[in-house]
Short mmCIF file of C-alpha atoms and ligand atoms in Angstrom, two decimals:
data_model
loop_
_atom_site.label_atom_id
_atom_site.label_comp_id
_atom_site.label_asym_id
_atom_site.label_seq_id
_atom_site.Cartn_x
_atom_site.Cartn_y
_atom_site.Cartn_z
CA MET A 17 228.75 39.43 126.99
CA MET A 18 230.91 42.46 127.78
CA TYR A 19 230.18 44.00 124.39
CA GLY A 20 226.57 42.81 124.38
CA GLY A 21 224.97 44.69 127.26
CA MET A 22 225.90 41.94 129.78
CA ARG A 23 222.98 39.74 128.66
CA GLY A 24 222.72 36.56 130.67
CA ILE A 25 225.33 37.40 133.32
CA LYS A 26 223.95 36.38 136.71
CA ALA A 27 225.26 39.24 138.83
CA LEU A 28 222.55 40.69 141.07
CA ILE A 29 220.56 39.70 144.14
CA TRP A 30 216.94 40.80 143.79
CA GLU A 31 214.38 39.42 146.23
CA PRO A 32 211.00 40.87 145.10
CA SER A 33 210.66 39.27 141.65
CA VAL A 34 212.22 36.95 139.08
CA LEU A 35 211.67 37.06 135.29
CA ASP A 36 211.38 33.81 133.36
CA PRO A 37 212.04 34.21 129.61
CA GLU A 38 209.08 31.99 128.65
CA GLU A 39 206.61 32.63 131.43
CA GLY A 40 207.24 36.27 132.29
CA ILE A 41 207.37 37.95 135.67
CA ARG A 42 206.66 36.29 139.02
CA PHE A 43 206.29 38.54 142.05
CA ARG A 44 207.64 36.52 145.02
CA GLY A 45 206.84 33.40 143.02
CA LYS A 46 203.33 34.51 142.00
CA SER A 47 202.32 35.09 138.37
CA ILE A 48 200.22 38.11 137.36
CA PRO A 49 196.96 36.05 137.12
CA GLU A 50 197.72 34.58 140.57
CA CYS A 51 198.26 38.08 142.00
CA GLN A 52 195.01 39.23 140.37
CA LYS A 53 193.26 36.37 142.14
CA LEU A 54 194.99 36.45 145.52
CA LEU A 55 195.60 40.12 146.34
CA PRO A 56 192.90 42.17 148.11
CA LYS A 57 190.69 44.38 145.93
CA ALA A 58 188.86 47.66 146.53
CA LYS A 59 185.20 47.34 147.55
CA GLY A 60 183.29 46.34 144.40
CA GLY A 61 186.52 46.23 142.37
CA GLU A 62 188.10 43.38 140.43
CA GLU A 63 191.72 44.45 140.10
CA PRO A 64 194.37 44.04 142.82
CA LEU A 65 195.32 46.98 145.01
CA PRO A 66 198.99 47.94 144.46
CA GLU A 67 199.35 48.35 148.22
CA GLY A 68 198.87 44.57 148.49
CA LEU A 69 201.49 43.95 145.84
CA PHE A 70 203.94 46.16 147.73
CA TRP A 71 203.29 44.11 150.88
CA LEU A 72 203.94 40.94 148.89
CA LEU A 73 207.12 42.34 147.29
CA ILE A 74 208.64 43.50 150.55
CA THR A 75 207.54 40.70 152.93
CA GLY A 76 206.98 37.72 150.62
CA ASP A 77 203.47 37.16 152.05
CA ILE A 78 200.00 37.78 150.63
CA PRO A 79 198.46 40.45 152.91
CA THR A 80 195.02 40.47 154.46
CA GLU A 81 192.47 43.15 153.59
CA ALA A 82 193.15 44.84 156.94
CA GLN A 83 196.90 44.96 156.25
CA VAL A 84 196.28 46.52 152.83
CA LYS A 85 193.90 49.05 154.34
CA ALA A 86 196.59 49.98 156.86
CA ILE A 87 199.07 50.65 154.03
CA SER A 88 196.50 52.80 152.17
CA GLN A 89 196.01 54.89 155.31
CA GLU A 90 199.72 55.06 156.00
CA TRP A 91 200.48 56.33 152.49
CA ALA A 92 197.61 58.84 152.49
CA SER A 93 198.81 60.24 155.82
CA ARG A 94 202.42 60.64 154.57
CA SER A 95 201.52 62.21 151.22
CA ALA A 96 202.08 65.96 151.85
CA LEU A 97 204.86 67.64 149.85
CA PRO A 98 207.30 70.18 151.33
CA ASP A 99 206.86 73.75 150.05
CA HIS A 100 210.10 73.90 148.11
CA VAL A 101 209.04 70.94 145.93
CA VAL A 102 205.61 72.43 145.18
CA LYS A 103 207.12 75.85 144.44
CA THR A 104 209.77 74.38 142.16
CA LEU A 105 207.22 72.28 140.24
CA ASN A 106 204.90 75.27 139.86
CA SER A 107 207.73 77.40 138.50
CA LEU A 108 208.92 74.98 135.79
CA PRO A 109 208.09 75.79 132.15
CA LYS A 110 205.42 73.50 130.67
CA SER A 111 207.84 72.59 127.90
CA ILE A 112 210.01 70.55 130.28
CA HIS A 113 209.26 66.86 129.78
CA PRO A 114 207.09 65.34 132.55
CA MET A 115 209.78 62.73 133.30
CA THR A 116 212.41 65.45 133.79
CA GLN A 117 210.08 67.23 136.20
CA PHE A 118 209.33 63.95 137.97
CA SER A 119 213.00 63.13 138.46
CA ALA A 120 213.83 66.68 139.60
CA ALA A 121 211.03 66.67 142.20
CA ILE A 122 212.11 63.28 143.57
CA THR A 123 215.71 64.50 143.87
CA LEU A 124 214.52 67.61 145.72
CA LEU A 125 212.51 65.46 148.12
CA ASN A 126 215.76 64.15 149.58
CA SER A 127 215.60 67.15 151.93
CA GLU A 128 213.15 64.90 153.83
CA SER A 129 215.40 61.83 153.98
CA GLU A 130 215.39 59.93 157.28
CA PHE A 131 218.30 57.89 155.92
CA VAL A 132 220.46 61.02 155.52
CA LYS A 133 219.55 62.17 159.03
CA ALA A 134 220.33 58.78 160.54
CA TYR A 135 223.59 58.40 158.60
CA THR A 136 224.76 61.87 159.58
CA GLY A 137 223.80 61.05 163.17
CA GLY A 138 226.08 57.98 163.10
CA ILE A 139 223.59 55.10 162.81
CA HIS A 140 225.09 51.58 163.04
CA LYS A 141 225.20 49.90 159.63
CA SER A 142 223.11 46.97 160.84
CA LYS A 143 220.20 49.40 161.14
CA TYR A 144 220.45 51.09 157.71
CA TRP A 145 217.34 49.33 156.49
CA GLU A 146 215.11 51.06 159.05
CA PRO A 147 215.46 54.67 157.79
CA ALA A 148 215.62 53.27 154.22
CA TYR A 149 212.20 51.74 154.89
CA GLU A 150 210.84 55.05 156.30
CA ASP A 151 212.07 56.91 153.20
CA THR A 152 210.53 54.25 150.99
CA MET A 153 207.12 54.60 152.64
CA ASN A 154 207.28 58.42 152.55
CA LEU A 155 208.43 58.53 148.93
CA ILE A 156 205.78 56.10 147.65
CA ALA A 157 203.15 58.09 149.58
CA LYS A 158 204.22 61.36 147.93
CA LEU A 159 204.64 60.12 144.34
CA PRO A 160 200.98 60.43 143.28
CA VAL A 161 200.92 64.03 144.54
CA VAL A 162 204.15 64.84 142.68
CA ALA A 163 202.92 63.11 139.51
CA ALA A 164 199.47 64.72 139.62
CA THR A 165 200.94 68.19 140.25
CA ILE A 166 203.05 67.77 137.11
CA TYR A 167 200.00 66.61 135.12
CA ARG A 168 197.76 69.46 136.27
CA ASN A 169 200.49 72.04 135.72
CA ILE A 170 201.39 70.96 132.20
CA TYR A 171 197.99 70.00 130.80
CA LYS A 172 195.27 71.60 132.96
CA GLY A 173 196.50 75.12 133.52
CA GLY A 174 197.82 74.39 137.02
CA LYS A 175 194.39 73.99 138.54
CA GLY A 176 194.29 71.36 141.27
CA ALA A 177 191.76 68.55 141.37
CA GLY A 178 190.87 67.39 144.85
CA SER A 179 193.07 66.44 147.76
CA VAL A 180 194.16 63.18 149.38
CA ASP A 181 191.37 61.35 151.24
CA THR A 182 192.78 59.18 154.05
CA SER A 183 189.83 56.79 153.83
CA LYS A 184 190.62 55.90 150.19
CA ASP A 185 193.23 53.72 148.52
CA TRP A 186 196.44 54.92 146.84
CA SER A 187 195.12 54.56 143.25
CA TRP A 188 191.77 56.20 144.03
CA ASN A 189 193.63 59.18 145.45
CA PHE A 190 195.97 59.28 142.45
CA ALA A 191 193.05 59.20 139.97
CA ASN A 192 191.27 61.89 141.97
CA LEU A 193 194.36 64.12 142.09
CA LEU A 194 194.80 63.70 138.34
CA GLY A 195 191.19 64.80 137.92
CA TYR A 196 189.58 61.50 136.80
CA ASP A 197 186.39 60.28 138.44
CA ASN A 198 185.45 57.32 136.23
CA PRO A 199 185.59 54.23 138.53
CA GLN A 200 186.74 52.11 135.59
CA PHE A 201 189.76 54.40 135.10
CA THR A 202 190.57 53.95 138.80
CA GLU A 203 190.38 50.18 138.34
CA LEU A 204 192.69 50.46 135.34
CA LEU A 205 195.11 52.49 137.44
CA ARG A 206 195.08 49.80 140.16
CA LEU A 207 195.97 47.18 137.57
CA TYR A 208 198.52 49.45 135.84
CA LEU A 209 200.29 50.36 139.09
CA THR A 210 200.41 46.70 140.08
CA ILE A 211 201.84 45.22 136.88
CA HIS A 212 204.49 47.90 136.15
CA SER A 213 205.98 47.67 139.65
CA ASP A 214 208.86 45.26 139.22
CA HIS A 215 210.67 43.24 136.55
CA GLU A 216 213.57 41.70 138.48
CA GLY A 217 216.86 43.55 139.03
CA GLY A 218 218.74 43.86 135.74
CA ASN A 219 216.50 46.28 133.81
CA VAL A 220 217.80 49.85 133.57
CA SER A 221 215.54 51.51 136.17
CA ALA A 222 215.93 48.71 138.73
CA HIS A 223 219.65 48.24 138.25
CA THR A 224 220.29 52.00 138.40
CA THR A 225 218.32 52.43 141.62
CA HIS A 226 220.23 49.47 143.09
CA LEU A 227 223.64 50.75 141.93
CA VAL A 228 223.17 54.30 143.20
CA GLY A 229 221.75 52.97 146.48
CA SER A 230 224.86 50.83 146.93
CA ALA A 231 226.88 54.05 147.39
CA LEU A 232 224.49 54.71 150.32
CA SER A 233 222.83 57.53 148.40
CA ASP A 234 219.43 57.81 150.07
CA PRO A 235 216.28 56.22 148.55
CA TYR A 236 215.17 59.56 147.00
CA LEU A 237 218.44 60.06 145.11
CA SER A 238 218.62 56.37 144.17
CA PHE A 239 215.07 56.28 142.83
CA ALA A 240 215.49 59.58 140.93
CA ALA A 241 218.51 58.05 139.19
CA GLY A 242 216.40 55.02 138.27
CA MET A 243 213.73 57.34 136.84
CA ASN A 244 216.31 58.99 134.56
CA GLY A 245 216.92 55.51 133.16
CA LEU A 246 213.21 54.76 132.84
CA ALA A 247 212.96 57.92 130.71
CA GLY A 248 214.97 56.30 127.89
CA PRO A 249 213.08 55.28 124.72
CA LEU A 250 214.38 51.70 124.82
CA HIS A 251 212.97 51.34 128.36
CA GLY A 252 209.96 53.10 129.93
CA LEU A 253 209.61 55.88 127.39
CA ALA A 254 208.59 53.17 124.90
CA ASN A 255 204.96 53.52 126.08
CA GLN A 256 205.01 57.13 124.84
CA GLU A 257 206.85 56.09 121.67
CA VAL A 258 204.21 53.44 120.88
CA LEU A 259 201.49 56.09 120.76
CA ILE A 260 203.59 58.46 118.66
CA TRP A 261 204.28 55.58 116.25
CA LEU A 262 200.57 54.67 116.15
CA GLU A 263 199.68 58.28 115.35
CA LYS A 264 202.12 58.34 112.46
CA LEU A 265 200.65 55.06 111.27
CA ARG A 266 197.07 56.39 111.41
CA GLU A 267 198.11 59.54 109.56
CA LYS A 268 199.61 57.43 106.82
CA VAL A 269 197.07 54.60 106.45
CA GLY A 270 194.00 55.60 108.49
CA ASP A 271 192.21 53.73 111.30
CA SER A 272 191.38 50.55 109.39
CA PRO A 273 194.41 49.65 107.29
CA SER A 274 194.77 46.39 105.42
CA ASP A 275 197.32 43.85 106.69
CA GLU A 276 199.47 44.66 103.64
CA GLN A 277 199.47 48.41 104.45
CA LEU A 278 200.48 47.64 108.02
CA LYS A 279 203.28 45.34 106.90
CA GLU A 280 204.63 48.02 104.60
CA PHE A 281 204.55 50.65 107.37
CA ILE A 282 206.41 48.31 109.76
CA TRP A 283 209.07 47.52 107.15
CA ASN A 284 209.50 51.24 106.46
CA THR A 285 210.10 51.82 110.19
CA LEU A 286 212.77 49.11 110.19
CA LYS A 287 214.38 50.24 106.92
CA SER A 288 214.74 53.77 108.27
CA GLY A 289 216.87 52.35 111.11
CA GLN A 290 214.27 52.70 113.86
CA VAL A 291 212.81 50.16 116.28
CA VAL A 292 209.16 49.12 116.42
CA PRO A 293 208.35 50.43 119.90
CA GLY A 294 206.57 48.07 122.29
CA TYR A 295 208.07 44.95 120.71
CA GLY A 296 211.12 42.92 121.73
CA HIS A 297 212.76 42.31 125.08
CA ALA A 298 216.21 41.62 126.47
CA VAL A 299 215.03 38.67 128.60
CA LEU A 300 211.48 37.69 127.57
CA ARG A 301 211.01 35.28 124.67
CA LYS A 302 207.19 35.16 124.62
CA THR A 303 204.34 37.69 124.72
CA ASP A 304 204.73 39.68 127.94
CA PRO A 305 202.02 38.61 130.45
CA ARG A 306 201.73 42.32 131.33
CA TYR A 307 200.64 42.85 127.71
CA THR A 308 198.21 39.92 127.93
CA CYS A 309 196.50 41.14 131.09
CA GLN A 310 196.04 44.63 129.62
CA ARG A 311 194.62 43.00 126.49
CA GLU A 312 192.18 41.05 128.67
CA PHE A 313 191.17 44.30 130.40
CA ALA A 314 190.52 45.84 126.96
CA LEU A 315 188.53 42.80 125.77
CA LYS A 316 186.35 43.18 128.86
CA HIS A 317 185.87 46.96 128.90
CA LEU A 318 186.54 48.35 125.40
CA PRO A 319 186.26 45.49 122.87
CA ASP A 320 184.96 47.77 120.08
CA ASP A 321 187.43 50.62 120.49
CA LYS A 322 189.04 51.47 117.14
CA LEU A 323 192.55 51.93 118.54
CA PHE A 324 192.34 48.65 120.48
CA LYS A 325 191.32 46.88 117.26
CA LEU A 326 194.30 48.42 115.47
CA VAL A 327 196.65 47.32 118.28
CA SER A 328 195.20 43.78 118.04
CA GLN A 329 195.80 43.75 114.28
CA ILE A 330 199.39 44.96 114.80
CA TYR A 331 199.86 42.08 117.29
CA LYS A 332 199.29 39.67 114.37
CA ILE A 333 201.52 41.46 111.88
CA VAL A 334 204.62 42.68 113.78
CA PRO A 335 206.00 39.34 115.14
CA PRO A 336 206.41 37.62 111.73
CA VAL A 337 208.02 40.79 110.28
CA LEU A 338 210.49 41.08 113.17
CA THR A 339 211.25 37.35 112.85
CA GLU A 340 211.91 37.85 109.13
CA THR A 341 214.67 40.35 109.93
CA GLY A 342 216.60 37.35 111.30
CA LYS A 343 218.13 39.30 114.18
CA VAL A 344 215.41 40.23 116.68
CA LYS A 345 215.58 37.68 119.50
CA ASN A 346 212.06 38.29 120.78
CA PRO A 347 209.48 39.40 118.20
CA TRP A 348 206.63 39.53 120.74
CA PRO A 349 205.01 42.59 122.37
CA ASN A 350 206.10 43.92 125.76
CA VAL A 351 204.10 45.83 128.37
CA ASP A 352 204.48 49.17 126.57
CA ALA A 353 202.66 48.04 123.42
CA HIS A 354 199.32 48.11 125.21
CA SER A 355 199.25 50.57 128.08
CA GLY A 356 198.73 53.77 126.07
CA VAL A 357 195.66 52.47 124.26
CA LEU A 358 193.84 51.93 127.55
CA LEU A 359 194.78 55.38 128.85
CA GLN A 360 193.63 57.00 125.60
CA TYR A 361 190.24 55.29 125.92
CA TYR A 362 189.62 56.84 129.34
CA GLY A 363 190.57 60.29 128.12
CA MET A 364 194.22 60.54 129.18
CA LYS A 365 195.46 61.57 125.74
CA GLU A 366 198.72 63.20 126.85
CA MET A 367 201.17 60.51 125.74
CA ASN A 368 204.28 62.39 126.92
CA TYR A 369 202.98 61.82 130.42
CA TYR A 370 202.61 58.02 130.29
CA THR A 371 206.10 57.16 131.56
CA VAL A 372 205.40 59.09 134.76
CA LEU A 373 202.64 56.57 135.56
CA PHE A 374 205.15 53.78 134.88
CA GLY A 375 207.57 55.53 137.26
CA VAL A 376 205.05 55.82 140.10
CA SER A 377 204.46 52.08 139.85
CA ARG A 378 208.15 51.16 139.49
CA ALA A 379 208.80 52.67 142.93
CA LEU A 380 207.02 49.72 144.57
CA GLY A 381 209.48 47.12 143.31
CA VAL A 382 212.79 48.95 143.23
CA LEU A 383 212.33 50.52 146.67
CA ALA A 384 211.20 47.22 148.22
CA SER A 385 214.45 45.79 146.89
CA LEU A 386 216.48 48.77 148.14
CA VAL A 387 215.26 48.15 151.69
CA TRP A 388 216.41 44.53 151.35
CA SER A 389 219.79 45.58 149.97
CA ARG A 390 220.40 47.66 153.11
CA ALA A 391 219.03 44.89 155.37
CA LEU A 392 221.36 42.35 153.76
CA GLY A 393 224.28 44.73 154.12
CA LEU A 394 225.15 44.53 150.42
CA PRO A 395 228.36 46.43 149.64
CA ILE A 396 229.00 49.20 147.14
CA GLU A 397 228.68 47.81 143.60
CA ARG A 398 231.95 47.98 141.70
CA PRO A 399 232.46 45.46 138.86
CA LYS A 400 235.73 45.31 136.93
CA SER A 401 236.09 46.78 133.45
CA LEU A 402 238.80 46.08 130.86
CA SER A 403 240.08 47.97 127.84
CA THR A 404 239.79 46.20 124.48
CA ASP A 405 243.59 45.83 124.44
CA LEU A 406 243.58 44.06 127.79
CA LEU A 407 240.65 41.90 126.78
CA LYS A 408 242.51 40.83 123.64
CA LYS A 409 245.50 39.85 125.76
CA LEU A 410 243.25 37.97 128.17
CA VAL A 411 241.83 35.75 125.41
CA GLY A 412 245.14 35.48 123.55
CA ALA A 413 243.94 37.36 120.45
CA LYS A 414 246.60 38.50 117.98
N1 CMX B 30 212.28 46.77 116.44
C1 CMX B 30 213.35 46.76 115.62
N2 CMX B 30 214.51 46.15 115.91
C2 CMX B 30 214.58 45.49 117.09
C3 CMX B 30 213.50 45.42 117.98
C4 CMX B 30 212.32 46.12 117.63
N3 CMX B 30 211.25 46.15 118.43
N4 CMX B 30 213.88 44.70 119.06
C5 CMX B 30 215.16 44.33 118.84
N5 CMX B 30 215.59 44.82 117.66
C6 CMX B 30 216.92 44.71 117.06
C7 CMX B 30 217.93 45.38 117.99
O1 CMX B 30 217.91 46.79 117.82
C8 CMX B 30 219.23 44.71 117.56
O2 CMX B 30 219.60 45.30 116.34
P1 CMX B 30 221.17 45.52 115.96
O3 CMX B 30 221.78 44.14 115.99
O4 CMX B 30 221.11 46.15 114.62
O5 CMX B 30 221.72 46.41 117.03
C9 CMX B 30 218.75 43.27 117.26
O6 CMX B 30 217.33 43.36 117.01
C10 CMX B 30 219.00 42.31 118.40
O7 CMX B 30 218.41 42.85 119.57
P2 CMX B 30 217.79 41.87 120.70
O8 CMX B 30 218.92 41.06 121.26
O9 CMX B 30 216.61 41.15 120.16
O10 CMX B 30 217.23 42.93 121.75
P3 CMX B 30 218.02 43.71 122.90
O11 CMX B 30 218.07 42.84 124.11
O12 CMX B 30 219.31 44.26 122.42
O13 CMX B 30 217.05 44.95 123.16
C11 CMX B 30 214.98 46.06 123.52
C12 CMX B 30 215.84 44.83 123.86
C13 CMX B 30 213.74 46.05 124.39
C14 CMX B 30 215.80 47.32 123.84
C15 CMX B 30 214.61 46.02 122.02
O14 CMX B 30 213.81 44.89 121.78
C16 CMX B 30 213.90 47.28 121.53
O15 CMX B 30 214.57 48.25 121.19
N6 CMX B 30 212.52 47.28 121.53
C17 CMX B 30 211.76 48.47 121.18
C18 CMX B 30 211.72 49.44 122.35
C19 CMX B 30 210.85 48.93 123.47
O16 CMX B 30 209.72 48.48 123.28
N7 CMX B 30 211.35 49.01 124.71
C20 CMX B 30 210.58 48.66 125.90
C21 CMX B 30 211.03 47.38 126.58
C22 CMX B 30 210.22 47.12 127.83
C23 CMX B 30 210.54 48.12 128.89
O17 CMX B 30 211.71 48.19 129.34
O18 CMX B 30 209.67 48.90 129.26
#
């Protein structure tokens, strides 16, 4: 376990969600289809509002429509960015990866931290959770503005697109700031921001946020650290990598390859020592329900899209190939295998940006948990490590 990425070690307390290897994620005991059914929707919409999911993650209860509306208003009213963050973002070269910009802006936002102010002012430790909660609400409120500023700067010549409307929900405002006015894209964003929010505590972005927070670094610094982990290709960056891989595939074999051509391309990826992005998981042992619900969204809204058809064909071919390698523990697709296809369909073609959307969503889960960590008074995290020599002695190896 020590040499194998600590798989299976039960070592963390994480209240908002638990991941079952067969069934996938449950948010406070509720599956994704249950959340889609139970959580409040926007007027005329079918997908859950992420505000409602946040309420569920942090309190354990399904909110009413009025409670969700109150969160939407709260976040819209807290969304303004301080000047130094806007100026810094506007001065960064376009060549800097969107995730690097995202993490830098979040780090800089710690100038606003209520937790830092309270700690410096000598707050009693039993009250840590209160300023941690204020920072959480402020940070989540500001993330769409940060993310959209990065998007407009890098891809749209820095021209802004609308401002935050306090009568609208968080995803509507985010879509508007990004410059998208198709109501179906906004619905997709509501679903996307709901399902990427949390995946229990051991994944890299969640565990990092938790670890850094345990040193009483404020929620901004803790979450920025988590985002640097999300930016790795084996974690959140995989949604970008999937699209890059698909582009290479289309260049090589076109839009309608035969199953044999696909198989050969997949084997070539594996033989060149690379992973098939969007497939496999450290905990899951079945198709990720986050993949399935995005597939259902595609079947409903874009059943004839060429790229969706290709992704569906890949879904049939990759698992048996990965199984044939004899070493991949989970040959099934994860969330990242499907998200990019949907974004492409609605015109968001800039694949390098996709992980930022993942990051905005991930804030809901990891920050809900951070508030609980401070409320429970969890101590600084400090597991024990051993050298190989000591480990050999411990197990009596010669
Ligand atoms: N393609 C090729 N090889 C894969 C593979 C894939 N999709 N998934 C696992 N393997 C390989 C591993 O690299 C490992 O190989 P070595 O023994 O040569 O090192 C072997 O199979 C065993 O790995 P595992 O126990 O099945 O998987 P891990 O728990 O070590 O890793 C993960 C999990 C996700 C990193 C891995 O499946 C992977 O690299 N997938 C592709 C990247 C990806 O989609 N990541 C996103 C995950 C979801 C998310 O966090 O957003």
